[in-house]
């Protein structure tokens, strides 16, 4: 069965802390994605990756960075957390394809920055 | 750029009512279209998809038809159940694009017994 896991379901951090969100998929997918989900705004793409050590900016990359050292793992990094980064963060993965490949989502990490 | 517009919620229905959630899109070429569902406390999961004009996606009693002439992909179900209560997202993936999905803002559905 397809599985995308995220390291934490809930996180509370303080302003200025460095925050790591981890995502692991067991489907040998090439593509991995990080989104944030906010009420009234839907899902917005932060970063994505086509392959190991490759990354592309999404629509809202400011204040975030990513790391993909292994195919199955994609990390989102908040270099210096701020209160406006309080949100639900969703990771997803998909096979490389023609643009219609299904994205599989993890359960999400709800981050609160105080 | 590419965009998806779906009806604002929340939508509240009684069990066995008919459901329509409207979705229209703006994109160049022939995008693929998706409906995702998010149950409370969970991530998103694919509900159905259509990859070319006039295709009908269906799953769990839900249906949506890819209408290129009206640039629409409305979600319908003939008889909703309490267990259908969730947030529904319409999304597109652009033709020849970079595997990215563009999402609508989501529509929250509550079904009462």
PDB file of C-alpha atoms in Angstrom:
ATOM      1  CA  UNK A   1       0.000   0.000   0.000  1.00  0.00           C
ATOM      2  CA  UNK A   2       1.147   3.476  -0.848  1.00  0.00           C
ATOM      3  CA  UNK A   3       2.594   5.339   2.092  1.00  0.00           C
ATOM      4  CA  UNK A   4       3.803   8.870   2.741  1.00  0.00           C
ATOM      5  CA  UNK A   5       4.760   9.586   6.322  1.00  0.00           C
ATOM      6  CA  UNK A   6       5.573  12.843   8.044  1.00  0.00           C
ATOM      7  CA  UNK A   7       7.734  12.997  11.122  1.00  0.00           C
ATOM      8  CA  UNK A   8       5.263  14.804  13.366  1.00  0.00           C
ATOM      9  CA  UNK A   9       1.529  15.409  13.432  1.00  0.00           C
ATOM     10  CA  UNK A  10       1.827  18.444  15.709  1.00  0.00           C
ATOM     11  CA  UNK A  11       4.730  20.777  16.451  1.00  0.00           C
ATOM     12  CA  UNK A  12       5.060  23.854  18.623  1.00  0.00           C
ATOM     13  CA  UNK A  13       8.098  26.066  18.079  1.00  0.00           C
ATOM     14  CA  UNK A  14       9.245  29.511  19.113  1.00  0.00           C
ATOM     15  CA  UNK A  15       9.910  32.448  16.830  1.00  0.00           C
ATOM     16  CA  UNK A  16      13.447  32.337  15.481  1.00  0.00           C
ATOM     17  CA  UNK A  17      13.932  28.599  15.903  1.00  0.00           C
ATOM     18  CA  UNK A  18      15.150  26.447  13.030  1.00  0.00           C
ATOM     19  CA  UNK A  19      12.493  23.882  12.221  1.00  0.00           C
ATOM     20  CA  UNK A  20      12.832  20.644  10.271  1.00  0.00           C
ATOM     21  CA  UNK A  21       9.837  18.840   8.804  1.00  0.00           C
ATOM     22  CA  UNK A  22      10.589  15.388   7.449  1.00  0.00           C
ATOM     23  CA  UNK A  23       8.725  13.421   4.826  1.00  0.00           C
ATOM     24  CA  UNK A  24       9.385   9.848   3.730  1.00  0.00           C
ATOM     25  CA  UNK A  25       7.736   7.864   0.946  1.00  0.00           C
ATOM     26  CA  UNK A  26       8.095   4.163   0.296  1.00  0.00           C
ATOM     27  CA  UNK A  27       6.888   4.081  -3.315  1.00  0.00           C
ATOM     28  CA  UNK A  28      10.164   4.852  -5.117  1.00  0.00           C
ATOM     29  CA  UNK A  29       8.588   8.042  -6.484  1.00  0.00           C
ATOM     30  CA  UNK A  30      10.775  10.564  -8.263  1.00  0.00           C
ATOM     31  CA  UNK A  31       8.705  13.636  -7.438  1.00  0.00           C
ATOM     32  CA  UNK A  32       8.147  15.042  -3.978  1.00  0.00           C
ATOM     33  CA  UNK A  33       6.317  18.196  -2.911  1.00  0.00           C
ATOM     34  CA  UNK A  34       5.781  20.418   0.088  1.00  0.00           C
ATOM     35  CA  UNK A  35       2.567  22.423   0.450  1.00  0.00           C
ATOM     36  CA  UNK A  36       1.103  24.578   3.137  1.00  0.00           C
ATOM     37  CA  UNK A  37      -2.622  24.622   3.751  1.00  0.00           C
ATOM     38  CA  UNK A  38      -4.380  27.631   5.232  1.00  0.00           C
ATOM     39  CA  UNK A  39      -8.110  28.305   5.681  1.00  0.00           C
ATOM     40  CA  UNK A  40      -9.531  30.202   2.745  1.00  0.00           C
ATOM     41  CA  UNK A  41      -6.312  29.855   0.752  1.00  0.00           C
ATOM     42  CA  UNK A  42      -6.323  26.149  -0.039  1.00  0.00           C
ATOM     43  CA  UNK A  43      -3.010  24.440  -0.768  1.00  0.00           C
ATOM     44  CA  UNK A  44      -0.013  26.418  -1.927  1.00  0.00           C
ATOM     45  CA  UNK A  45       3.158  24.836  -3.232  1.00  0.00           C
ATOM     46  CA  UNK A  46       6.329  25.737  -1.366  1.00  0.00           C
ATOM     47  CA  UNK A  47       8.993  23.597  -3.055  1.00  0.00           C
ATOM     48  CA  UNK A  48       9.199  20.441  -5.097  1.00  0.00           C
ATOM     49  CA  UNK A  49      11.871  18.045  -6.244  1.00  0.00           C
ATOM     50  CA  UNK A  50      12.204  15.848  -9.332  1.00  0.00           C
ATOM     51  CA  UNK A  51      15.133  13.830  -8.144  1.00  0.00           C
ATOM     52  CA  UNK A  52      17.781  13.493  -5.506  1.00  0.00           C
ATOM     53  CA  UNK A  53      19.588  16.767  -4.871  1.00  0.00           C
ATOM     54  CA  UNK A  54      17.245  18.617  -7.219  1.00  0.00           C
ATOM     55  CA  UNK A  55      14.777  21.232  -6.075  1.00  0.00           C
ATOM     56  CA  UNK A  56      12.489  23.790  -7.634  1.00  0.00           C
ATOM     57  CA  UNK A  57      10.751  26.749  -6.061  1.00  0.00           C
ATOM     58  CA  UNK A  58       7.013  26.642  -5.890  1.00  0.00           C
ATOM     59  CA  UNK A  59       4.674  29.571  -5.448  1.00  0.00           C
ATOM     60  CA  UNK A  60       5.660  30.624  -1.919  1.00  0.00           C
ATOM     61  CA  UNK A  61       9.298  29.604  -1.220  1.00  0.00           C
ATOM     62  CA  UNK A  62      10.244  32.642   0.859  1.00  0.00           C
ATOM     63  CA  UNK A  63      11.360  31.722   4.349  1.00  0.00           C
ATOM     64  CA  UNK A  64      11.754  28.032   3.481  1.00  0.00           C
ATOM     65  CA  UNK A  65      14.429  25.735   2.128  1.00  0.00           C
ATOM     66  CA  UNK A  66      14.463  22.027   1.299  1.00  0.00           C
ATOM     67  CA  UNK A  67      16.810  19.106   1.189  1.00  0.00           C
ATOM     68  CA  UNK A  68      16.637  15.878  -0.771  1.00  0.00           C
ATOM     69  CA  UNK A  69      19.692  13.732  -0.106  1.00  0.00           C
ATOM     70  CA  UNK A  70      17.901  10.409  -0.668  1.00  0.00           C
ATOM     71  CA  UNK A  71      15.137   9.550  -3.080  1.00  0.00           C
ATOM     72  CA  UNK A  72      12.676   8.587  -0.379  1.00  0.00           C
ATOM     73  CA  UNK A  73      13.177  11.587   1.901  1.00  0.00           C
ATOM     74  CA  UNK A  74      12.307  15.258   1.400  1.00  0.00           C
ATOM     75  CA  UNK A  75      12.874  17.732   4.198  1.00  0.00           C
ATOM     76  CA  UNK A  76      11.385  21.183   4.611  1.00  0.00           C
ATOM     77  CA  UNK A  77      13.417  23.648   6.643  1.00  0.00           C
ATOM     78  CA  UNK A  78      12.229  26.854   8.240  1.00  0.00           C
ATOM     79  CA  UNK A  79      15.497  28.705   8.765  1.00  0.00           C
ATOM     80  CA  UNK A  80      14.058  31.113  11.340  1.00  0.00           C
ATOM     81  CA  UNK A  81      10.465  30.357  12.179  1.00  0.00           C
ATOM     82  CA  UNK A  82       7.988  33.222  12.278  1.00  0.00           C
ATOM     83  CA  UNK A  83       4.400  33.389  13.480  1.00  0.00           C
ATOM     84  CA  UNK A  84       3.118  33.734   9.909  1.00  0.00           C
ATOM     85  CA  UNK A  85       4.469  30.264   9.218  1.00  0.00           C
ATOM     86  CA  UNK A  86       1.912  28.770  11.569  1.00  0.00           C
ATOM     87  CA  UNK A  87       0.069  26.423   9.245  1.00  0.00           C
ATOM     88  CA  UNK A  88      -0.667  22.851   8.197  1.00  0.00           C
ATOM     89  CA  UNK A  89       2.179  21.428   6.107  1.00  0.00           C
ATOM     90  CA  UNK A  90       1.482  18.613   3.665  1.00  0.00           C
ATOM     91  CA  UNK A  91       4.000  16.476   1.863  1.00  0.00           C
ATOM     92  CA  UNK A  92       3.194  14.562  -1.320  1.00  0.00           C
ATOM     93  CA  UNK A  93       4.927  12.329  -3.823  1.00  0.00           C
ATOM     94  CA  UNK A  94       4.266  11.089  -7.346  1.00  0.00           C
ATOM     95  CA  UNK A  95       5.832   9.101 -10.142  1.00  0.00           C
ATOM     96  CA  UNK A  96       7.531  10.981 -12.937  1.00  0.00           C
ATOM     97  CA  UNK A  97       4.993  11.080 -15.731  1.00  0.00           C
ATOM     98  CA  UNK A  98       3.009  13.237 -18.073  1.00  0.00           C
ATOM     99  CA  UNK A  99       1.454  15.532 -15.549  1.00  0.00           C
ATOM    100  CA  UNK A 100      -1.498  13.385 -14.628  1.00  0.00           C
ATOM    101  CA  UNK A 101       0.184  11.131 -12.179  1.00  0.00           C
ATOM    102  CA  UNK A 102      -1.589  10.886  -8.876  1.00  0.00           C
ATOM    103  CA  UNK A 103       0.006  12.706  -5.984  1.00  0.00           C
ATOM    104  CA  UNK A 104      -0.061  10.782  -2.708  1.00  0.00           C
ATOM    105  CA  UNK A 105      -0.245  12.859   0.428  1.00  0.00           C
ATOM    106  CA  UNK A 106       0.981  12.383   3.946  1.00  0.00           C
ATOM    107  CA  UNK A 107      -1.253  13.104   6.965  1.00  0.00           C
ATOM    108  CA  UNK A 108       0.156  16.582   7.490  1.00  0.00           C
ATOM    109  CA  UNK A 109       2.072  18.395  10.218  1.00  0.00           C
ATOM    110  CA  UNK A 110       0.260  21.122  12.078  1.00  0.00           C
ATOM    111  CA  UNK A 111       2.897  23.689  13.093  1.00  0.00           C
ATOM    112  CA  UNK A 112       2.302  26.409  15.649  1.00  0.00           C
ATOM    113  CA  UNK A 113       4.950  29.127  15.950  1.00  0.00           C
ATOM    114  CA  UNK A 114       4.700  31.175  19.133  1.00  0.00           C
TER     115      UNK A 114
ATOM    116  CA  UNK B   1      -1.253  31.548 -15.155  1.00  0.00           C
ATOM    117  CA  UNK B   2      -3.199  28.378 -14.509  1.00  0.00           C
ATOM    118  CA  UNK B   3      -5.918  28.607 -11.886  1.00  0.00           C
ATOM    119  CA  UNK B   4      -8.852  26.716 -10.409  1.00  0.00           C
ATOM    120  CA  UNK B   5     -12.001  28.274  -9.007  1.00  0.00           C
ATOM    121  CA  UNK B   6     -14.419  26.216  -6.970  1.00  0.00           C
ATOM    122  CA  UNK B   7     -17.592  27.166  -5.193  1.00  0.00           C
ATOM    123  CA  UNK B   8     -17.200  28.615  -1.781  1.00  0.00           C
ATOM    124  CA  UNK B   9     -18.457  26.657   1.156  1.00  0.00           C
ATOM    125  CA  UNK B  10     -19.366  25.526   3.526  1.00  0.00           C
ATOM    126  CA  UNK B  11     -22.033  23.294   2.065  1.00  0.00           C
ATOM    127  CA  UNK B  12     -24.463  21.601   4.432  1.00  0.00           C
ATOM    128  CA  UNK B  13     -26.766  18.845   3.224  1.00  0.00           C
ATOM    129  CA  UNK B  14     -29.034  16.211   4.683  1.00  0.00           C
ATOM    130  CA  UNK B  15     -28.253  12.562   4.160  1.00  0.00           C
ATOM    131  CA  UNK B  16     -29.393  11.258   0.745  1.00  0.00           C
ATOM    132  CA  UNK B  17     -29.427  14.743  -0.807  1.00  0.00           C
ATOM    133  CA  UNK B  18     -27.902  15.448  -4.215  1.00  0.00           C
ATOM    134  CA  UNK B  19     -24.500  17.092  -4.217  1.00  0.00           C
ATOM    135  CA  UNK B  20     -22.889  19.409  -6.751  1.00  0.00           C
ATOM    136  CA  UNK B  21     -19.641  21.238  -6.144  1.00  0.00           C
ATOM    137  CA  UNK B  22     -18.747  23.519  -9.024  1.00  0.00           C
ATOM    138  CA  UNK B  23     -15.220  23.782 -10.364  1.00  0.00           C
ATOM    139  CA  UNK B  24     -13.954  25.816 -13.295  1.00  0.00           C
ATOM    140  CA  UNK B  25     -10.410  26.224 -14.492  1.00  0.00           C
ATOM    141  CA  UNK B  26      -8.140  28.430 -16.553  1.00  0.00           C
ATOM    142  CA  UNK B  27      -5.252  26.764 -18.332  1.00  0.00           C
ATOM    143  CA  UNK B  28      -3.557  26.635 -21.689  1.00  0.00           C
ATOM    144  CA  UNK B  29      -3.839  23.447 -23.676  1.00  0.00           C
ATOM    145  CA  UNK B  30      -5.388  20.345 -22.219  1.00  0.00           C
ATOM    146  CA  UNK B  31      -4.770  19.974 -18.513  1.00  0.00           C
ATOM    147  CA  UNK B  32      -5.574  16.902 -16.468  1.00  0.00           C
ATOM    148  CA  UNK B  33      -8.221  17.466 -13.812  1.00  0.00           C
ATOM    149  CA  UNK B  34      -8.589  15.989 -10.344  1.00  0.00           C
ATOM    150  CA  UNK B  35     -10.800  15.958  -7.307  1.00  0.00           C
ATOM    151  CA  UNK B  36      -9.110  15.312  -3.984  1.00  0.00           C
ATOM    152  CA  UNK B  37     -10.852  14.749  -0.659  1.00  0.00           C
ATOM    153  CA  UNK B  38      -9.566  15.510   2.834  1.00  0.00           C
ATOM    154  CA  UNK B  39     -11.340  13.795   5.704  1.00  0.00           C
ATOM    155  CA  UNK B  40     -11.036  15.394   9.151  1.00  0.00           C
ATOM    156  CA  UNK B  41      -7.537  15.088  10.571  1.00  0.00           C
ATOM    157  CA  UNK B  42      -6.108  13.431   7.463  1.00  0.00           C
ATOM    158  CA  UNK B  43      -4.084  14.296   4.386  1.00  0.00           C
ATOM    159  CA  UNK B  44      -5.563  14.557   0.906  1.00  0.00           C
ATOM    160  CA  UNK B  45      -6.445  11.520  -1.140  1.00  0.00           C
ATOM    161  CA  UNK B  46      -7.354  11.294  -4.778  1.00  0.00           C
ATOM    162  CA  UNK B  47     -11.078  10.882  -5.319  1.00  0.00           C
ATOM    163  CA  UNK B  48     -11.205  10.842  -9.131  1.00  0.00           C
ATOM    164  CA  UNK B  49      -9.488  12.225 -12.196  1.00  0.00           C
ATOM    165  CA  UNK B  50      -9.925  12.838 -15.924  1.00  0.00           C
ATOM    166  CA  UNK B  51      -7.110  13.350 -18.377  1.00  0.00           C
ATOM    167  CA  UNK B  52      -8.901  14.462 -21.563  1.00  0.00           C
ATOM    168  CA  UNK B  53     -12.008  16.268 -22.700  1.00  0.00           C
ATOM    169  CA  UNK B  54     -15.325  14.413 -22.220  1.00  0.00           C
ATOM    170  CA  UNK B  55     -13.730  11.889 -19.885  1.00  0.00           C
ATOM    171  CA  UNK B  56     -15.809  11.061 -16.842  1.00  0.00           C
ATOM    172  CA  UNK B  57     -14.023  10.236 -13.604  1.00  0.00           C
ATOM    173  CA  UNK B  58     -15.926   8.261 -10.994  1.00  0.00           C
ATOM    174  CA  UNK B  59     -15.308   6.728  -7.596  1.00  0.00           C
ATOM    175  CA  UNK B  60     -17.355   5.935  -4.469  1.00  0.00           C
ATOM    176  CA  UNK B  61     -20.529   7.222  -6.135  1.00  0.00           C
ATOM    177  CA  UNK B  62     -18.939  10.555  -7.067  1.00  0.00           C
ATOM    178  CA  UNK B  63     -18.652  11.641 -10.696  1.00  0.00           C
ATOM    179  CA  UNK B  64     -17.153  14.531 -12.623  1.00  0.00           C
ATOM    180  CA  UNK B  65     -17.009  15.133 -16.375  1.00  0.00           C
ATOM    181  CA  UNK B  66     -14.211  17.064 -18.072  1.00  0.00           C
ATOM    182  CA  UNK B  67     -15.980  19.771 -20.122  1.00  0.00           C
ATOM    183  CA  UNK B  68     -13.554  21.670 -22.279  1.00  0.00           C
ATOM    184  CA  UNK B  69     -16.188  23.926 -23.822  1.00  0.00           C
ATOM    185  CA  UNK B  70     -17.165  25.282 -20.409  1.00  0.00           C
ATOM    186  CA  UNK B  71     -13.747  24.694 -18.765  1.00  0.00           C
ATOM    187  CA  UNK B  72     -15.486  22.892 -15.940  1.00  0.00           C
ATOM    188  CA  UNK B  73     -15.141  19.739 -13.845  1.00  0.00           C
ATOM    189  CA  UNK B  74     -18.099  19.770 -11.465  1.00  0.00           C
ATOM    190  CA  UNK B  75     -18.292  17.104  -8.763  1.00  0.00           C
ATOM    191  CA  UNK B  76     -21.624  15.332  -8.280  1.00  0.00           C
ATOM    192  CA  UNK B  77     -23.061  12.597  -6.118  1.00  0.00           C
ATOM    193  CA  UNK B  78     -26.638  11.419  -6.231  1.00  0.00           C
ATOM    194  CA  UNK B  79     -27.095  10.568  -2.566  1.00  0.00           C
ATOM    195  CA  UNK B  80     -24.619  11.778   0.044  1.00  0.00           C
ATOM    196  CA  UNK B  81     -23.886  10.031   3.319  1.00  0.00           C
ATOM    197  CA  UNK B  82     -22.677  11.346   6.660  1.00  0.00           C
ATOM    198  CA  UNK B  83     -19.320   9.708   5.922  1.00  0.00           C
ATOM    199  CA  UNK B  84     -18.891  12.028   2.902  1.00  0.00           C
ATOM    200  CA  UNK B  85     -18.377  14.973   5.231  1.00  0.00           C
ATOM    201  CA  UNK B  86     -14.957  16.330   4.255  1.00  0.00           C
ATOM    202  CA  UNK B  87     -13.192  19.101   2.376  1.00  0.00           C
ATOM    203  CA  UNK B  88     -13.115  18.653  -1.397  1.00  0.00           C
ATOM    204  CA  UNK B  89     -10.411  20.154  -3.602  1.00  0.00           C
ATOM    205  CA  UNK B  90     -10.492  20.558  -7.355  1.00  0.00           C
ATOM    206  CA  UNK B  91      -7.051  20.609  -9.013  1.00  0.00           C
ATOM    207  CA  UNK B  92      -5.368  20.649 -12.397  1.00  0.00           C
ATOM    208  CA  UNK B  93      -2.062  19.575 -13.822  1.00  0.00           C
ATOM    209  CA  UNK B  94      -1.045  21.546 -16.875  1.00  0.00           C
ATOM    210  CA  UNK B  95      -0.377  19.830 -20.171  1.00  0.00           C
ATOM    211  CA  UNK B  96       3.327  19.274 -20.626  1.00  0.00           C
ATOM    212  CA  UNK B  97       3.794  20.935 -17.303  1.00  0.00           C
ATOM    213  CA  UNK B  98       6.156  20.271 -14.483  1.00  0.00           C
ATOM    214  CA  UNK B  99       4.104  17.747 -12.532  1.00  0.00           C
ATOM    215  CA  UNK B 100       2.729  20.502 -10.346  1.00  0.00           C
ATOM    216  CA  UNK B 101      -0.869  20.545  -9.215  1.00  0.00           C
ATOM    217  CA  UNK B 102      -2.800  23.801  -9.006  1.00  0.00           C
ATOM    218  CA  UNK B 103      -5.529  23.570  -6.359  1.00  0.00           C
ATOM    219  CA  UNK B 104      -8.772  25.364  -5.742  1.00  0.00           C
ATOM    220  CA  UNK B 105      -9.382  26.700  -2.259  1.00  0.00           C
ATOM    221  CA  UNK B 106     -11.484  23.757  -1.159  1.00  0.00           C
ATOM    222  CA  UNK B 107     -15.143  23.302  -0.306  1.00  0.00           C
ATOM    223  CA  UNK B 108     -16.157  21.980   3.079  1.00  0.00           C
ATOM    224  CA  UNK B 109     -19.104  19.598   2.986  1.00  0.00           C
ATOM    225  CA  UNK B 110     -21.082  18.642   6.062  1.00  0.00           C
ATOM    226  CA  UNK B 111     -23.749  15.960   5.772  1.00  0.00           C
ATOM    227  CA  UNK B 112     -26.261  15.727   8.595  1.00  0.00           C
ATOM    228  CA  UNK B 113     -28.202  12.550   9.444  1.00  0.00           C
TER     229      UNK B 113
END
